[in-house]
PDB file of C-alpha atoms in Angstrom:
ATOM      1  CA  MET A  24      -4.585   9.513 -25.508  1.00 30.00           C
ATOM      2  CA  SER A  25      -6.825   6.968 -23.831  1.00 45.00           C
ATOM      3  CA  ASP A  26     -10.434   6.110 -24.618  1.00 50.00           C
ATOM      4  CA  HIS A  27     -11.006   5.766 -20.862  1.00 73.00           C
ATOM      5  CA  ASP A  28     -11.457   8.391 -18.173  1.00 90.00           C
ATOM      6  CA  TYR A  29      -8.255   7.149 -16.554  1.00 94.00           C
ATOM      7  CA  ARG A  30      -4.692   6.996 -17.780  1.00 96.00           C
ATOM      8  CA  LEU A  31      -1.764   4.706 -17.092  1.00 97.00           C
ATOM      9  CA  ARG A  32       1.805   5.822 -16.573  1.00 97.00           C
ATOM     10  CA  PHE A  33       4.989   4.761 -14.817  1.00 97.00           C
ATOM     11  CA  HIS A  34       5.187   5.818 -11.179  1.00 96.00           C
ATOM     12  CA  THR A  35       7.298   8.652  -9.844  1.00 95.00           C
ATOM     13  CA  ASP A  36       8.683   9.040  -6.325  1.00 94.00           C
ATOM     14  CA  ALA A  37       5.957  11.599  -5.636  1.00 96.00           C
ATOM     15  CA  ASP A  38       3.364   8.820  -6.133  1.00 97.00           C
ATOM     16  CA  LEU A  39       4.654   6.614  -3.301  1.00 96.00           C
ATOM     17  CA  PRO A  40       2.308   7.856  -0.521  1.00 97.00           C
ATOM     18  CA  ALA A  41      -0.737   7.532  -2.797  1.00 97.00           C
ATOM     19  CA  MET A  42       0.418   4.087  -3.967  1.00 97.00           C
ATOM     20  CA  LEU A  43       0.686   2.930  -0.361  1.00 96.00           C
ATOM     21  CA  GLN A  44      -2.831   4.194   0.320  1.00 96.00           C
ATOM     22  CA  VAL A  45      -4.199   2.437  -2.785  1.00 96.00           C
ATOM     23  CA  ILE A  46      -2.562  -0.852  -1.772  1.00 96.00           C
ATOM     24  CA  ARG A  47      -3.796  -0.670   1.805  1.00 95.00           C
ATOM     25  CA  THR A  48      -7.331   0.303   0.756  1.00 95.00           C
ATOM     26  CA  ALA A  49      -7.526  -2.317  -1.997  1.00 94.00           C
ATOM     27  CA  PHE A  50      -6.352  -5.120   0.291  1.00 93.00           C
ATOM     28  CA  ALA A  51      -8.338  -4.015   3.373  1.00 92.00           C
ATOM     29  CA  GLN A  52     -11.234  -6.281   2.357  1.00 90.00           C
ATOM     30  CA  TYR A  53      -9.022  -9.299   3.097  1.00 89.00           C
ATOM     31  CA  ALA A  54      -8.219  -8.331   6.690  1.00 86.00           C
ATOM     32  CA  GLY A  55      -9.140 -11.285   8.879  1.00 84.00           C
ATOM     33  CA  ARG A  56      -9.913 -13.464   5.817  1.00 85.00           C
ATOM     34  CA  LEU A  57      -6.411 -14.560   4.857  1.00 89.00           C
ATOM     35  CA  ASP A  58      -4.222 -16.902   6.845  1.00 89.00           C
ATOM     36  CA  PRO A  59      -1.464 -15.859   7.001  1.00 91.00           C
ATOM     37  CA  PRO A  60      -2.542 -12.201   6.753  1.00 88.00           C
ATOM     38  CA  SER A  61      -1.637 -10.270   3.628  1.00 90.00           C
ATOM     39  CA  SER A  62       1.657  -8.416   3.800  1.00 87.00           C
ATOM     40  CA  ALA A  63      -0.288  -5.400   2.492  1.00 87.00           C
ATOM     41  CA  GLU A  64      -1.526  -4.906   6.050  1.00 83.00           C
ATOM     42  CA  ARG A  65       2.070  -4.238   7.156  1.00 86.00           C
ATOM     43  CA  LYS A  66       3.204  -2.132   4.206  1.00 89.00           C
ATOM     44  CA  THR A  67       4.868   1.153   5.006  1.00 92.00           C
ATOM     45  CA  LEU A  68       6.259   3.876   2.804  1.00 94.00           C
ATOM     46  CA  GLU A  69       9.750   2.533   3.510  1.00 94.00           C
ATOM     47  CA  VAL A  70       8.733  -0.985   2.421  1.00 93.00           C
ATOM     48  CA  VAL A  71       7.199   0.297  -0.836  1.00 94.00           C
ATOM     49  CA  ARG A  72      10.278   2.416  -1.530  1.00 94.00           C
ATOM     50  CA  ALA A  73      12.544  -0.602  -0.909  1.00 93.00           C
ATOM     51  CA  GLU A  74      10.430  -2.853  -3.171  1.00 92.00           C
ATOM     52  CA  LEU A  75      10.719  -0.323  -5.967  1.00 93.00           C
ATOM     53  CA  GLN A  76      14.512  -0.483  -5.830  1.00 93.00           C
ATOM     54  CA  SER A  77      14.233  -3.715  -7.819  1.00 92.00           C
ATOM     55  CA  ALA A  78      10.858  -3.212  -9.501  1.00 94.00           C
ATOM     56  CA  ARG A  79       8.896  -0.849 -11.698  1.00 94.00           C
ATOM     57  CA  ALA A  80       5.377   0.269 -10.978  1.00 97.00           C
ATOM     58  CA  ILE A  81       2.624   1.410 -13.271  1.00 98.00           C
ATOM     59  CA  VAL A  82      -0.125   3.587 -11.851  1.00 98.00           C
ATOM     60  CA  ALA A  83      -3.641   4.473 -12.962  1.00 98.00           C
ATOM     61  CA  GLU A  84      -4.905   8.023 -12.533  1.00 97.00           C
ATOM     62  CA  ALA A  85      -8.464   9.288 -12.748  1.00 94.00           C
ATOM     63  CA  ASN A  86      -9.309  12.962 -12.340  1.00 91.00           C
ATOM     64  CA  GLY A  87      -5.817  13.622 -11.003  1.00 91.00           C
ATOM     65  CA  ASP A  88      -6.053  10.959  -8.290  1.00 95.00           C
ATOM     66  CA  LEU A  89      -4.182   7.674  -8.118  1.00 97.00           C
ATOM     67  CA  VAL A  90      -6.762   4.860  -8.293  1.00 98.00           C
ATOM     68  CA  GLY A  91      -4.628   1.787  -9.027  1.00 98.00           C
ATOM     69  CA  CYS A  92      -1.133   0.395  -9.304  1.00 98.00           C
ATOM     70  CA  ILE A  93       0.831  -2.733 -10.153  1.00 98.00           C
ATOM     71  CA  PHE A  94       4.444  -3.730  -9.493  1.00 97.00           C
ATOM     72  CA  LEU A  95       6.644  -5.549 -11.985  1.00 97.00           C
ATOM     73  CA  HIS A  96       9.828  -7.360 -10.961  1.00 96.00           C
ATOM     74  CA  LEU A  97      12.007  -8.285 -13.934  1.00 93.00           C
ATOM     75  CA  ARG A  98      13.794 -11.585 -13.313  1.00 89.00           C
ATOM     76  CA  GLY A  99      15.624 -12.571 -16.458  1.00 85.00           C
ATOM     77  CA  GLU A 100      13.345 -14.402 -18.860  1.00 91.00           C
ATOM     78  CA  GLU A 101      10.380 -14.091 -16.484  1.00 95.00           C
ATOM     79  CA  ALA A 102       8.748 -11.103 -14.838  1.00 97.00           C
ATOM     80  CA  TYR A 103       6.848 -11.276 -11.567  1.00 97.00           C
ATOM     81  CA  VAL A 104       3.641  -9.247 -11.335  1.00 97.00           C
ATOM     82  CA  ASP A 105       2.847  -8.087  -7.811  1.00 93.00           C
ATOM     83  CA  ARG A 106       0.349  -5.997  -5.862  1.00 93.00           C
ATOM     84  CA  LEU A 107      -2.265  -5.358  -8.528  1.00 97.00           C
ATOM     85  CA  SER A 108      -4.389  -2.885  -6.578  1.00 96.00           C
ATOM     86  CA  VAL A 109      -7.458  -0.878  -7.579  1.00 97.00           C
ATOM     87  CA  LEU A 110      -9.520   1.223  -5.194  1.00 97.00           C
ATOM     88  CA  PRO A 111     -12.831  -0.528  -4.430  1.00 95.00           C
ATOM     89  CA  ASP A 112     -14.958   2.348  -5.759  1.00 94.00           C
ATOM     90  CA  GLN A 113     -13.030   2.234  -9.063  1.00 95.00           C
ATOM     91  CA  ARG A 114     -13.416  -1.482  -9.765  1.00 93.00           C
ATOM     92  CA  GLY A 115     -15.405  -2.737 -12.731  1.00 91.00           C
ATOM     93  CA  ARG A 116     -14.011  -0.065 -15.072  1.00 92.00           C
ATOM     94  CA  GLY A 117     -11.244  -2.197 -16.594  1.00 95.00           C
ATOM     95  CA  ILE A 118      -8.459  -0.511 -14.630  1.00 97.00           C
ATOM     96  CA  GLY A 119      -7.064  -3.752 -13.184  1.00 96.00           C
ATOM     97  CA  ALA A 120      -7.043  -5.444 -16.589  1.00 96.00           C
ATOM     98  CA  ALA A 121      -5.388  -2.396 -18.160  1.00 97.00           C
ATOM     99  CA  LEU A 122      -2.696  -2.300 -15.459  1.00 98.00           C
ATOM    100  CA  LEU A 123      -2.016  -6.013 -15.935  1.00 97.00           C
ATOM    101  CA  CYS A 124      -1.798  -5.593 -19.714  1.00 96.00           C
ATOM    102  CA  ALA A 125       0.600  -2.656 -19.308  1.00 97.00           C
ATOM    103  CA  ALA A 126       2.812  -4.667 -16.945  1.00 97.00           C
ATOM    104  CA  GLU A 127       2.889  -7.552 -19.413  1.00 96.00           C
ATOM    105  CA  ALA A 128       3.801  -5.194 -22.249  1.00 94.00           C
ATOM    106  CA  GLU A 129       6.614  -3.657 -20.217  1.00 95.00           C
ATOM    107  CA  ALA A 130       7.894  -7.119 -19.280  1.00 95.00           C
ATOM    108  CA  ARG A 131       7.924  -8.119 -22.935  1.00 93.00           C
ATOM    109  CA  SER A 132       9.695  -4.900 -23.949  1.00 92.00           C
ATOM    110  CA  GLN A 133      12.395  -5.762 -21.396  1.00 92.00           C
ATOM    111  CA  GLY A 134      12.915  -9.227 -22.901  1.00 92.00           C
ATOM    112  CA  ALA A 135      10.791 -11.329 -20.563  1.00 95.00           C
ATOM    113  CA  GLU A 136       9.209 -14.384 -22.142  1.00 95.00           C
ATOM    114  CA  ALA A 137       6.536 -14.855 -19.458  1.00 97.00           C
ATOM    115  CA  CYS A 138       4.814 -13.161 -16.543  1.00 97.00           C
ATOM    116  CA  CYS A 139       4.295 -14.979 -13.273  1.00 98.00           C
ATOM    117  CA  LEU A 140       2.259 -14.169 -10.191  1.00 98.00           C
ATOM    118  CA  SER A 141       0.938 -15.717  -7.004  1.00 97.00           C
ATOM    119  CA  VAL A 142      -2.620 -15.638  -5.689  1.00 96.00           C
ATOM    120  CA  ARG A 143      -4.064 -17.045  -2.489  1.00 95.00           C
ATOM    121  CA  LEU A 144      -6.037 -20.265  -2.874  1.00 95.00           C
ATOM    122  CA  VAL A 145      -9.044 -18.819  -1.043  1.00 93.00           C
ATOM    123  CA  LEU A 146      -9.280 -15.910  -3.515  1.00 93.00           C
ATOM    124  CA  GLU A 147     -11.146 -17.717  -6.262  1.00 95.00           C
ATOM    125  CA  VAL A 148     -12.454 -14.549  -7.947  1.00 93.00           C
ATOM    126  CA  GLN A 149      -8.893 -13.280  -8.375  1.00 95.00           C
ATOM    127  CA  GLN A 150      -7.748 -16.641  -9.755  1.00 96.00           C
ATOM    128  CA  ARG A 151     -10.563 -16.494 -12.317  1.00 97.00           C
ATOM    129  CA  PHE A 152      -9.568 -12.904 -13.230  1.00 97.00           C
ATOM    130  CA  TYR A 153      -6.059 -14.091 -14.085  1.00 97.00           C
ATOM    131  CA  ARG A 154      -7.224 -17.265 -15.887  1.00 97.00           C
ATOM    132  CA  GLU A 155      -9.475 -15.140 -18.090  1.00 96.00           C
ATOM    133  CA  ARG A 156      -6.377 -13.178 -19.087  1.00 96.00           C
ATOM    134  CA  GLY A 157      -4.305 -16.195 -20.074  1.00 95.00           C
ATOM    135  CA  TYR A 158      -2.618 -17.199 -16.828  1.00 97.00           C
ATOM    136  CA  VAL A 159      -2.432 -20.896 -16.051  1.00 97.00           C
ATOM    137  CA  HIS A 160      -1.550 -22.883 -12.956  1.00 97.00           C
ATOM    138  CA  ALA A 161       2.189 -23.423 -12.621  1.00 96.00           C
ATOM    139  CA  SER A 162       2.562 -24.743  -9.069  1.00 97.00           C
ATOM    140  CA  PHE A 163       1.338 -24.466  -5.514  1.00 97.00           C
ATOM    141  CA  GLY A 164       3.188 -22.602  -2.806  1.00 97.00           C
ATOM    142  CA  THR A 165       3.091 -22.834   0.955  1.00 96.00           C
ATOM    143  CA  HIS A 166       3.797 -20.004   3.387  1.00 95.00           C
ATOM    144  CA  ALA A 167       6.424 -20.773   6.026  1.00 95.00           C
ATOM    145  CA  GLY A 168       4.969 -22.654   8.947  1.00 95.00           C
ATOM    146  CA  TYR A 169       1.908 -23.978   7.095  1.00 95.00           C
ATOM    147  CA  PRO A 170       1.514 -27.701   6.349  1.00 95.00           C
ATOM    148  CA  LEU A 171      -0.601 -27.307   3.185  1.00 95.00           C
ATOM    149  CA  PRO A 172      -0.402 -25.002   0.144  1.00 96.00           C
ATOM    150  CA  THR A 173      -1.740 -21.490   0.705  1.00 96.00           C
ATOM    151  CA  TYR A 174      -1.273 -19.960  -2.743  1.00 96.00           C
ATOM    152  CA  ARG A 175      -1.170 -20.775  -6.449  1.00 97.00           C
ATOM    153  CA  ASN A 176       1.620 -19.671  -8.758  1.00 97.00           C
ATOM    154  CA  MET A 177       0.354 -18.764 -12.224  1.00 97.00           C
ATOM    155  CA  ARG A 178       2.202 -18.094 -15.469  1.00 97.00           C
ATOM    156  CA  LYS A 179       1.453 -16.527 -18.847  1.00 97.00           C
ATOM    157  CA  PRO A 180       3.670 -16.633 -21.951  1.00 95.00           C
ATOM    158  CA  LEU A 181       4.114 -13.161 -23.464  1.00 93.00           C
ATOM    159  CA  ASN A 182       4.292 -13.994 -27.149  1.00 77.00           C
ATOM    160  CA  THR A 183       1.096 -12.025 -27.920  1.00 51.00           C
ATOM    161  CA  ALA A 184       1.431  -9.058 -25.540  1.00 41.00           C
ATOM    162  CA  ALA A 185       0.874  -5.518 -26.838  1.00 49.00           C
ATOM    163  CA  SER A 186       3.735  -3.051 -26.764  1.00 45.00           C
ATOM    164  CA  ILE A 187       4.053  -0.734 -23.790  1.00 46.00           C
ATOM    165  CA  GLU A 188       3.604   2.286 -26.072  1.00 46.00           C
ATOM    166  CA  GLU A 189       0.183   0.957 -27.139  1.00 47.00           C
ATOM    167  CA  THR A 190      -0.855   0.381 -23.538  1.00 47.00           C
ATOM    168  CA  LEU A 191       0.237   3.497 -21.650  1.00 49.00           C
ATOM    169  CA  LEU A 192      -1.505   6.845 -22.065  1.00 43.00           C
TER     170      LEU A 192
END
């Protein structure tokens, strides 16, 4: 049981429409602010379903509604964390941090030694969020067709992550 008024669990196929809505709503604040635009603006149910063929997702529920999600791509000794999304009216409750912690725990339980992620350079608040949770700069990345870096790759060793059983529910 959780001490919070939300709970975390692995996604099911029935969650896919709600997950798409959470992603689109969470990333809507960046429309017109990111160059190139976020791929979240072009996400469809088919794209989410295809992404989950090679990934796991953890969702957050509150009062029976999906309010957040995160994707985890296991890639050998590293896991890639993607699409951390929390509905704007649910932010500030620790849901994003809990989803990230759960993804890290799952990655560790699957043998990953580190979690990696990418965040746009202009999104300084998000970079700080990840730094505060142990992620450090690994490299810069540049979207195709751009002369200068557009995002930062970050990495966190998983030697102190909690188990997934401690994190979910």
